[in-house]
Coordinates of C-alpha atoms and ligand atoms in Angstrom, one line a residue:
X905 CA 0.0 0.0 0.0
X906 CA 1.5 3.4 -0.9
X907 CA 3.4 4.7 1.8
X908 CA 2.3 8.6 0.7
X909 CA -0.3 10.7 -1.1
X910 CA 1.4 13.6 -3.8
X911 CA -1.0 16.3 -3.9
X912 CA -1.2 18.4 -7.1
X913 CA -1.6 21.6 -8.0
X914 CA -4.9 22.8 -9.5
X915 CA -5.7 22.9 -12.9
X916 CA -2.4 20.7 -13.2
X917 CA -4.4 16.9 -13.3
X918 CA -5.7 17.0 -16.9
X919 CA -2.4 15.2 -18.7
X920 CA -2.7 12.6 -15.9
X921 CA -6.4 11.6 -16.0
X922 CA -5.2 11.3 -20.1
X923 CA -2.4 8.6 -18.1
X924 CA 1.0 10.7 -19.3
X925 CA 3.1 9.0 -17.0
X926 CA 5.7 11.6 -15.7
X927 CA 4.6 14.0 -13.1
X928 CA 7.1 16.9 -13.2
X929 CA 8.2 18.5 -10.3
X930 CA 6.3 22.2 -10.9
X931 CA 2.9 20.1 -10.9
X932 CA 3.1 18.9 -7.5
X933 CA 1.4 21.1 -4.8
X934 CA 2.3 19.2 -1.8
X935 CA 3.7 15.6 -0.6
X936 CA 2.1 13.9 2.2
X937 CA 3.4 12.0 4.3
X938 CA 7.2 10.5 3.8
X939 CA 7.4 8.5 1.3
X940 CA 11.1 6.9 0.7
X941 CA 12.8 7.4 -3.1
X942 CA 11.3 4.9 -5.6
X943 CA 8.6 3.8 -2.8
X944 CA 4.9 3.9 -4.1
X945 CA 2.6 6.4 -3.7
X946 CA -0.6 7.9 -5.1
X947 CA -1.1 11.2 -7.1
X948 CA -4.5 13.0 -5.9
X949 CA -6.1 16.1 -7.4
X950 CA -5.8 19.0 -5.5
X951 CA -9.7 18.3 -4.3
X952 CA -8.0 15.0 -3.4
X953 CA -9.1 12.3 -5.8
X954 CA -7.1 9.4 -6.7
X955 CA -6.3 9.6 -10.3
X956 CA -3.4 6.6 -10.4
X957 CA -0.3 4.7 -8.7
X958 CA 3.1 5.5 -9.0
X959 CA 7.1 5.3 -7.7
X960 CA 8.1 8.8 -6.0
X961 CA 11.6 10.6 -6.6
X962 CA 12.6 13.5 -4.7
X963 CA 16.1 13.7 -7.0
X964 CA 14.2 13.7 -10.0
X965 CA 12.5 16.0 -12.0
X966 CA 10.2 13.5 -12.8
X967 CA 9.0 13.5 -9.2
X968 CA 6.4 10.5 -10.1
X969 CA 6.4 8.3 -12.8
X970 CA 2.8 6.9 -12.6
X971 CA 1.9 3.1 -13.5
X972 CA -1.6 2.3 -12.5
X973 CA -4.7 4.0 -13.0
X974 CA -6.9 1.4 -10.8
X975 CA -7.5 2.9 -7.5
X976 CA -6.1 -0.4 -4.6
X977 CA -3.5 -2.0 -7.1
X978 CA 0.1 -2.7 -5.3
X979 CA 2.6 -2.1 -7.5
X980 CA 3.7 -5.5 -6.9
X981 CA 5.2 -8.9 -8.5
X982 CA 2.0 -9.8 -9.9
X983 CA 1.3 -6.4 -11.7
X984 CA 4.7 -6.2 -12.7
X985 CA 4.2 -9.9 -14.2
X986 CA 1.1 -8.8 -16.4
X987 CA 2.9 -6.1 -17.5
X988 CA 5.6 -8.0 -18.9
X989 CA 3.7 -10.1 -20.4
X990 CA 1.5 -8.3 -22.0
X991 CA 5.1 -7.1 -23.5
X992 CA 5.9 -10.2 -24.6
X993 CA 2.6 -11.2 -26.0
X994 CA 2.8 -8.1 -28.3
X995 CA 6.2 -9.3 -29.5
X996 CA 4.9 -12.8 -30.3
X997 CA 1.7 -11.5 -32.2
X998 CA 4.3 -9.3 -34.3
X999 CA 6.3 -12.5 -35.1
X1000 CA 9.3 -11.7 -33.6
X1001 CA 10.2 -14.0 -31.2
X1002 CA 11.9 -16.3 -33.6
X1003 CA 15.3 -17.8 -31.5
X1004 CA 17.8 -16.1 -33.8
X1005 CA 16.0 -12.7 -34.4
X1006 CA 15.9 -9.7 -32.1
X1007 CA 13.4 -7.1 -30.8
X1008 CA 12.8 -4.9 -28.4
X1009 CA 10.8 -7.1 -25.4
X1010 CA 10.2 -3.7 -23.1
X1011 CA 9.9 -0.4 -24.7
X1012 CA 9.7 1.8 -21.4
X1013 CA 6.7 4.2 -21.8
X1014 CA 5.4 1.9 -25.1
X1015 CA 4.8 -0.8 -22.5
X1016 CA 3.7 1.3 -19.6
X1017 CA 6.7 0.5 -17.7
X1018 CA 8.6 3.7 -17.8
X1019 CA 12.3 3.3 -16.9
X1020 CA 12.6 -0.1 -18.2
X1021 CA 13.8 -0.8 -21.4
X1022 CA 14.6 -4.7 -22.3
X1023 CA 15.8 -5.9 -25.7
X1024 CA 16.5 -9.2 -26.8
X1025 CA 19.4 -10.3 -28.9
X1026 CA 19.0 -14.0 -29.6
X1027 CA 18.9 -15.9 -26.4
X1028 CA 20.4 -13.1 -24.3
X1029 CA 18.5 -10.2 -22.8
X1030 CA 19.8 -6.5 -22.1
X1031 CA 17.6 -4.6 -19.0
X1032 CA 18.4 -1.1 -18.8
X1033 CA 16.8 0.6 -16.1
X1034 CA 16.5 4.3 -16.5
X1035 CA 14.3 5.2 -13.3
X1036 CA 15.4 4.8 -9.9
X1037 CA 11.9 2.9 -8.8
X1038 CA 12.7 0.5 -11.8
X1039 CA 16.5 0.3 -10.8
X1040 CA 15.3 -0.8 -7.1
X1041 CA 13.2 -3.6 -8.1
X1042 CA 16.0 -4.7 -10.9
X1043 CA 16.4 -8.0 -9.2
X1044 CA 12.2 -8.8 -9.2
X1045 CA 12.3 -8.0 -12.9
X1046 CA 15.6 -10.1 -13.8
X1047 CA 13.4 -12.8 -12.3
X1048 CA 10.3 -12.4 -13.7
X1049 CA 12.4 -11.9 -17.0
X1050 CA 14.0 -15.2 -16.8
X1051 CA 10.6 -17.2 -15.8
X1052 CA 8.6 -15.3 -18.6
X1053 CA 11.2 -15.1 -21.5
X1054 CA 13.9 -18.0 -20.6
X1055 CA 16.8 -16.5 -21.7
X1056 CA 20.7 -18.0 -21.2
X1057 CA 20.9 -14.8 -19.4
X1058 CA 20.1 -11.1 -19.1
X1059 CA 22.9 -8.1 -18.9
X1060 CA 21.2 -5.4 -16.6
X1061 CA 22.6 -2.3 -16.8
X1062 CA 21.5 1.5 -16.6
X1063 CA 22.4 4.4 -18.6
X1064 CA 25.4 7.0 -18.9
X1065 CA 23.5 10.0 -17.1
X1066 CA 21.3 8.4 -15.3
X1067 CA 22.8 8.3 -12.1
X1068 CA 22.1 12.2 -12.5
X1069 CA 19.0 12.5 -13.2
X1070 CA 17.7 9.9 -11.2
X1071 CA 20.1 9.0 -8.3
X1072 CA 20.4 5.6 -10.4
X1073 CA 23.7 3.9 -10.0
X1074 CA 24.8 0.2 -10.4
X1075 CA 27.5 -1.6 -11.9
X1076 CA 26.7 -3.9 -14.9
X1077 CA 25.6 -7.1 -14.0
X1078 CA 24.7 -10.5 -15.3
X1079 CA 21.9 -13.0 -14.3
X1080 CA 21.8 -16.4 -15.7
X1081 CA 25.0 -17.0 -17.9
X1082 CA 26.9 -14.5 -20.4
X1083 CA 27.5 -15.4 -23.4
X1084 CA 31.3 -16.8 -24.4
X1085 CA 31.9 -14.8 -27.2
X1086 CA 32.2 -10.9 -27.3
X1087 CA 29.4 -10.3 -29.5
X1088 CA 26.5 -12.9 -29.7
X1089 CA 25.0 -13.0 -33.9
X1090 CA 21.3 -12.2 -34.3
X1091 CA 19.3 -12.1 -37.8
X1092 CA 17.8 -8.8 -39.3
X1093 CA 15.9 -9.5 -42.4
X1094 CA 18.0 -12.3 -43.7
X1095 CA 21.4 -10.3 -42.5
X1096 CA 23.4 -11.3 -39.8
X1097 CA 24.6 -8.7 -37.2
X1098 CA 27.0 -8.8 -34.2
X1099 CA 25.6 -7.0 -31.2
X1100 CA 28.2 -6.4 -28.2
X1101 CA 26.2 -6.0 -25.1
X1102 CA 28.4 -5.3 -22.6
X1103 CA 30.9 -3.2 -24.9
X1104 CA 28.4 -2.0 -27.3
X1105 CA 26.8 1.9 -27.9
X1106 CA 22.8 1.8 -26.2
X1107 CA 21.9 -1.9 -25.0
X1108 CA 24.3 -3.3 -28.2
X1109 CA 22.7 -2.5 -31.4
X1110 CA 20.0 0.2 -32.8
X1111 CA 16.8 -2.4 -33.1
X1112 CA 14.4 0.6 -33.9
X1113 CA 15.8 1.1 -37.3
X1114 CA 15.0 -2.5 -38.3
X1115 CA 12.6 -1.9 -40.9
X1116 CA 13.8 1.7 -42.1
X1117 CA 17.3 -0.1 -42.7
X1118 CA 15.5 -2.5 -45.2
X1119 CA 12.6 0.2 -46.5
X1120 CA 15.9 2.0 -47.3
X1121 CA 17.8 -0.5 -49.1
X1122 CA 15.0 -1.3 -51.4
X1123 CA 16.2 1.8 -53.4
X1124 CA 19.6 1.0 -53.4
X1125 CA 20.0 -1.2 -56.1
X1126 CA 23.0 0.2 -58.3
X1127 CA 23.7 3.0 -56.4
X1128 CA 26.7 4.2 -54.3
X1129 CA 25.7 5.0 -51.0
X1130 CA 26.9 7.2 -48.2
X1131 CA 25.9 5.5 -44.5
X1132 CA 26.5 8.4 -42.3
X1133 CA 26.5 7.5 -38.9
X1134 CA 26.7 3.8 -39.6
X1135 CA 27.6 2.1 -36.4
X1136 CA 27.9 -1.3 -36.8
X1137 CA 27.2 -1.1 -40.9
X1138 CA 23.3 -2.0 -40.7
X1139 CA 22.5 0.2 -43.6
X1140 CA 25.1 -0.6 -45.3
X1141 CA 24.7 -4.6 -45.5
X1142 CA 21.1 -4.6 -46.2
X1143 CA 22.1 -1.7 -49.2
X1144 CA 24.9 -4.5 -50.3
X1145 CA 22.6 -6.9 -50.4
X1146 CA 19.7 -5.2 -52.2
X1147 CA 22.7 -4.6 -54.7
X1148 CA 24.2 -1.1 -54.3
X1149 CA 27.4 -1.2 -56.6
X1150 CA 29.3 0.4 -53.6
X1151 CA 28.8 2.1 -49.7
X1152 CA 31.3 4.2 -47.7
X1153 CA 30.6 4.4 -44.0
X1154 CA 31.4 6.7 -41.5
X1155 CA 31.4 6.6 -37.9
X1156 CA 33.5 8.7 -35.3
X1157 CA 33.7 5.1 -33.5
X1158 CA 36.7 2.9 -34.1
X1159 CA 34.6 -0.2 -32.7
X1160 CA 31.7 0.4 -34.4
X1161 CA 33.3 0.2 -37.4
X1162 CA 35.9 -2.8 -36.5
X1163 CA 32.1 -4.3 -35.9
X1164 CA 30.9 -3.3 -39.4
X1165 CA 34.6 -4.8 -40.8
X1166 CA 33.1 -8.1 -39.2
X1167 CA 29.5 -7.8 -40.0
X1168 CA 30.4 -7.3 -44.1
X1169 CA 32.7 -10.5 -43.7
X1170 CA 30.4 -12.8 -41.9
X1171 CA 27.7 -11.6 -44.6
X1172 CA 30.1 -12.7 -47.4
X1173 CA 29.5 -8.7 -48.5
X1174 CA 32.2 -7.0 -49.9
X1175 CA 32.3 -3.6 -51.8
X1176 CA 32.3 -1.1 -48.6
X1177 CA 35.2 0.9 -47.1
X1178 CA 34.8 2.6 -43.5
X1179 CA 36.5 6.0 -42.5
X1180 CA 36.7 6.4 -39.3
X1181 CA 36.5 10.8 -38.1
X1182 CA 33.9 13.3 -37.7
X1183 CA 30.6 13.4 -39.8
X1184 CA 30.4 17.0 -40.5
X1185 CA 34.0 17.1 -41.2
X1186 CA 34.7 13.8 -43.6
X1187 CA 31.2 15.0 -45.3
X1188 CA 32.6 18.5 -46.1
X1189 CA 35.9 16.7 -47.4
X1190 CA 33.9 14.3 -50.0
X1191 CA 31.9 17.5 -51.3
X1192 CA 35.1 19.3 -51.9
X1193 CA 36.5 16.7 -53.3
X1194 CA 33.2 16.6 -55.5
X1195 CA 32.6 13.0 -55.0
X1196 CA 28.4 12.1 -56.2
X1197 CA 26.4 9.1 -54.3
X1198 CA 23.3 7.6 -55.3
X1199 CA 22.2 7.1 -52.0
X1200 CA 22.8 9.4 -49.0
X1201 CA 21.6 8.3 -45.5
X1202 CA 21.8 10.7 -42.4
X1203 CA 21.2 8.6 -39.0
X1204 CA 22.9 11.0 -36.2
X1205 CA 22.5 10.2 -32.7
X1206 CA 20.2 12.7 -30.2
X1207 CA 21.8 16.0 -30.6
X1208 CA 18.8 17.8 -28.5
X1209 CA 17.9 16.7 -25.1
X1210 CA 15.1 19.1 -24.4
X1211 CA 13.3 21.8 -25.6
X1212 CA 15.8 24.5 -25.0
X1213 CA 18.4 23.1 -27.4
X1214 CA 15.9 22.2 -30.6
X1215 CA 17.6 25.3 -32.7
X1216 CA 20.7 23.9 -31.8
X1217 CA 19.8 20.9 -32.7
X1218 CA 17.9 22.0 -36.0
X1219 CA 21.6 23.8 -36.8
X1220 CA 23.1 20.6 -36.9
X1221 CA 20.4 18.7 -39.3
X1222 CA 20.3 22.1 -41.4
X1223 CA 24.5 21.5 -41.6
X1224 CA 24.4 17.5 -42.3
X1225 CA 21.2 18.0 -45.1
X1226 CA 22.9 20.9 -46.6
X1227 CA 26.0 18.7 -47.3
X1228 CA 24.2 15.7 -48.0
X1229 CA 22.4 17.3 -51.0
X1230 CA 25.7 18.5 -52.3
X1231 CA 26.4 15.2 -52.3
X1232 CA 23.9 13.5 -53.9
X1233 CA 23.7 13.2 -57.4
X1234 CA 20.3 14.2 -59.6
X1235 CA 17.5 11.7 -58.8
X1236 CA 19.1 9.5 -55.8
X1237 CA 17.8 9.1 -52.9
X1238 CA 17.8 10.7 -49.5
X1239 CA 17.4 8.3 -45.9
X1240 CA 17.1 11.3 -43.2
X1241 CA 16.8 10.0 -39.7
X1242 CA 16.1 11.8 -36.6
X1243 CA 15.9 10.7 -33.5
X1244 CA 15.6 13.7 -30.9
X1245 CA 12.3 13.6 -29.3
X1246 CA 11.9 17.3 -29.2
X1247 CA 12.0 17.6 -33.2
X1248 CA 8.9 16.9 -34.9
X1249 CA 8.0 14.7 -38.3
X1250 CA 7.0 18.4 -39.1
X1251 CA 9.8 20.3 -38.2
X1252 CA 12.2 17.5 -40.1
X1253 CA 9.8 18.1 -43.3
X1254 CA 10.2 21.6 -43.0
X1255 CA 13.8 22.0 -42.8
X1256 CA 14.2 19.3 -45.9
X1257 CA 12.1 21.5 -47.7
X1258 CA 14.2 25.2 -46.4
X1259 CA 17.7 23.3 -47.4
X1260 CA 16.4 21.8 -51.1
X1261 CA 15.3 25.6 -51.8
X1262 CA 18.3 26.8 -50.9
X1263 CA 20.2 24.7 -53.1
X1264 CA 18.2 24.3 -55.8
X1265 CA 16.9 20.8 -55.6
X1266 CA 13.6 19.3 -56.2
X1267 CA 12.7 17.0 -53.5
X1268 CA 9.5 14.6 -52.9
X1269 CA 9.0 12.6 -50.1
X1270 CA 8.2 9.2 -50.6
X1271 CA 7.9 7.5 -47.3
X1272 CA 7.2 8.9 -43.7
X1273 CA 8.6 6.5 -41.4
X1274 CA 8.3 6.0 -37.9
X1275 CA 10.2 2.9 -35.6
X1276 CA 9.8 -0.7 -36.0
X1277 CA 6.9 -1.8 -34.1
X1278 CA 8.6 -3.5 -31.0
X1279 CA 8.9 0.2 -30.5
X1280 CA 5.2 1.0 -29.8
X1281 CA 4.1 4.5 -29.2
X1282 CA 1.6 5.4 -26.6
X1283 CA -0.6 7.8 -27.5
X1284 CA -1.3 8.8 -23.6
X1285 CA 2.8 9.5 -23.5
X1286 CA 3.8 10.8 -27.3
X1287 CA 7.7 11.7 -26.2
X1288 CA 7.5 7.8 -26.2
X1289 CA 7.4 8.3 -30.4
X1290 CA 11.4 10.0 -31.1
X1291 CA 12.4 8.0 -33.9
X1292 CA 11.8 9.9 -37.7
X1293 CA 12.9 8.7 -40.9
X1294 CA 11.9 10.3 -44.1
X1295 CA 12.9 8.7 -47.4
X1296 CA 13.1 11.3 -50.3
X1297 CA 13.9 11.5 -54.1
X1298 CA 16.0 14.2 -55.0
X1299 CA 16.0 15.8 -58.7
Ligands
SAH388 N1 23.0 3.8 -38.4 C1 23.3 3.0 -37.3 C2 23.0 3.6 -36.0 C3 23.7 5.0 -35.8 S1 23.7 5.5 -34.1 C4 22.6 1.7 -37.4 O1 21.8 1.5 -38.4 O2 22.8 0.8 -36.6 C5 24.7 6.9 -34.2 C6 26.2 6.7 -34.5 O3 26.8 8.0 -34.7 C7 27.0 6.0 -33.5 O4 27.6 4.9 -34.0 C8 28.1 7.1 -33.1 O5 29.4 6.5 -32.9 C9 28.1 8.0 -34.3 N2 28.5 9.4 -34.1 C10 28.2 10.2 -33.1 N3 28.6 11.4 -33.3 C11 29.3 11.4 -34.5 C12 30.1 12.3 -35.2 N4 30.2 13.6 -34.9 N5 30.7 11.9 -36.4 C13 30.6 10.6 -36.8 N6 29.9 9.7 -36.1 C14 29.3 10.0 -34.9

């Protein structure tokens, strides 16, 4: 039973009767009694009606990060165990938990779990907990995880930062058995992929760009193609394989791109080179240079956080689509990714269509793309929604 009531201000209820999960600091009014970080707790109105259930943090700025909306449920085992599965049974309608494939089990606010994140790779699983409340109850998860799923094992880790923002800190830690091997293979549309979990960038590998990575390569036939960003070459194989004549990679990351060396040789690909240095700057040296691609794809990690850097942030895409288009030769194709959560499908169309004025190019968009389904977006929490990809033609 929660330990604590967290009284809000007035006229500040609305976005959590609409079940947004994340009750900000500036909404609450008034906490009472003590409740202990990550204990449970209940979020009233300010004429004290219980709207839902949630884990309390006084270190974060999400002060409650709400889970139930029934009035009497314990955030307990059991709840936690319908949750889950409820995950899982999503995964299996969408056909992807074939024992060599990969998905995304646990997609944090997609699932209704927010601050728990839990991928699979194969017969391994990655947890990452991102909320403290989550983080405390790592061990009741790990179990649940191996009783639902049956994995060899599951890696559970947090994130760089989080410690920060939510008084989160733990060293990586495995349950079950880790695997042998560095990097354990899994299968993406008939590729296969090394994902490193322990030593790898995010939980190992970039499962939301699944399908964009083959909606992509479906125009690639032919073509030489630029994979910006490329990590561990996942554009770039599915491209090779769809039959691009030729792909160049670039990452800043000397082990992401040792991984793509080993991803275009277990593939039996060949016909891609890897620089490793600085997008912006190896871009800018091609277009002096005046090399042409059939093909450019943009896939930059998070360059805004929040709201206060978006112009920042729309600098930087303005810069990369400005040199892409130099790049591209007339009628190839143009893979834009975005995945900041604070810039908009909208806001990317816009600046496409501000950059191809300037210069001079014609540019139609032929696919609006959003994250693989594993990825699921709630509508009650729409931040849970960052990942854009727009595929273009460009005269
Ligand atoms: N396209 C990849 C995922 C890209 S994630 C895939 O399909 O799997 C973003 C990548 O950008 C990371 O590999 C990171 O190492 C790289 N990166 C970040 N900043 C960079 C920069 N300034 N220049 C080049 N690469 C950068």
């Amino acid at each position: 039973m929660p330990e604590a009531s967290i009284i809000l201000q007035p006229k500040k209820a609305r976005p959590f009767y609409a079940r947004h999960p994340w009750v900000f600091a500036g909404a609450v009014a008034r906490v009472e009694g003590e409740p202990a970080d990550g204990g449970e707790v209940d979020l009233l109105s300010h004429t004290g009606n219980f709207i839902a259930r949630g884990f309390f943090n006084s270190k974060s700025k999400i002060r409650v990060r709400l889970f139930s909306w029934e009035q009497g449920i314990s955030l307990d085992r059991e709840f936690f165990k319908t949750r889950l599965q409820n995950a899982m049974r999503l995964r299996q309608d969408l056909g992807l938990l074939d024992a060599q494939g990969a998905c995304r089990l646990v997609a944090s606010e997609g699932d209704f779990l927010s601050g728990l994140t839990v991928d699979r790779y194969g017969q391994w699983l990655v947890a990452q907990f991102t909320s403290l409340g989550m983080g405390q109850r790592k061990d009741l998860i790990a179990g649940l995880l191996m009783e639902l799923a049956q994995p060899k094992g599951i890696l559970l880790r947090t994130e760089k930062g989080i410690g920060k923002l939510e008084g989160l800190e733990f060293p990586d830690e495995w349950v079950g058995s880790a695997p042998t091997g560095a990097t354990v293979p899994i299968l993406e549309h008939g590729c296969e992929i090394q994902v490193s979990m322990s030593e790898g960038q995010k939980t190992g590998y970039y499962l939301d760009q699944r399908d964009n990575r083959l909606a992509a390569s479906k125009f690639a036939a032919g073509k030489r193609v630029l994979d910006v960003f490329c990590y561990g070459g996942g554009f770039t194989l599915h491209c090779l394989k769809q039959g691009a004549s030729q792909c160049l990679g670039i990452d800043q990351s000397a082990s992401a791109l040792q991984l793509a060396e080993l991803n275009l040789k277990n593939n039996q690909l060949a016909n891609a080179t890897w620089v490793q240095g600085d997008a912006f700057d190896e871009l800018d040296k091609l277009a002096t240079a005046g090399e042409k691609f059939g093909m450019v794809i943009l896939d930059p990690p998070r360059f805004s956080r929040g709201r206060d850097s978006v112009d920042e942030a729309l600098g930087g895409y303005r810069r990369l689509h400005t040199l892409a288009l130099r790049l591209l030769e007339p009628d190839g194709f143009l893979v834009s990714c975005c995945c900041s959560g604070s810039i908009t499908m909208d806001m990317m169309v816009d600046l496409i269509a501000q950059v191809g004025s300037k210069e001079k190019r014609e540019i139609r968009i032929l696919e609006k793309r959003g994250p693989a389904p594993d990825h699921p977006v709630a509508v009650s929490c729409l931040e849970s929604g960052y990942l854009k990809c727009l595929v273009s033609f460009v005269r």
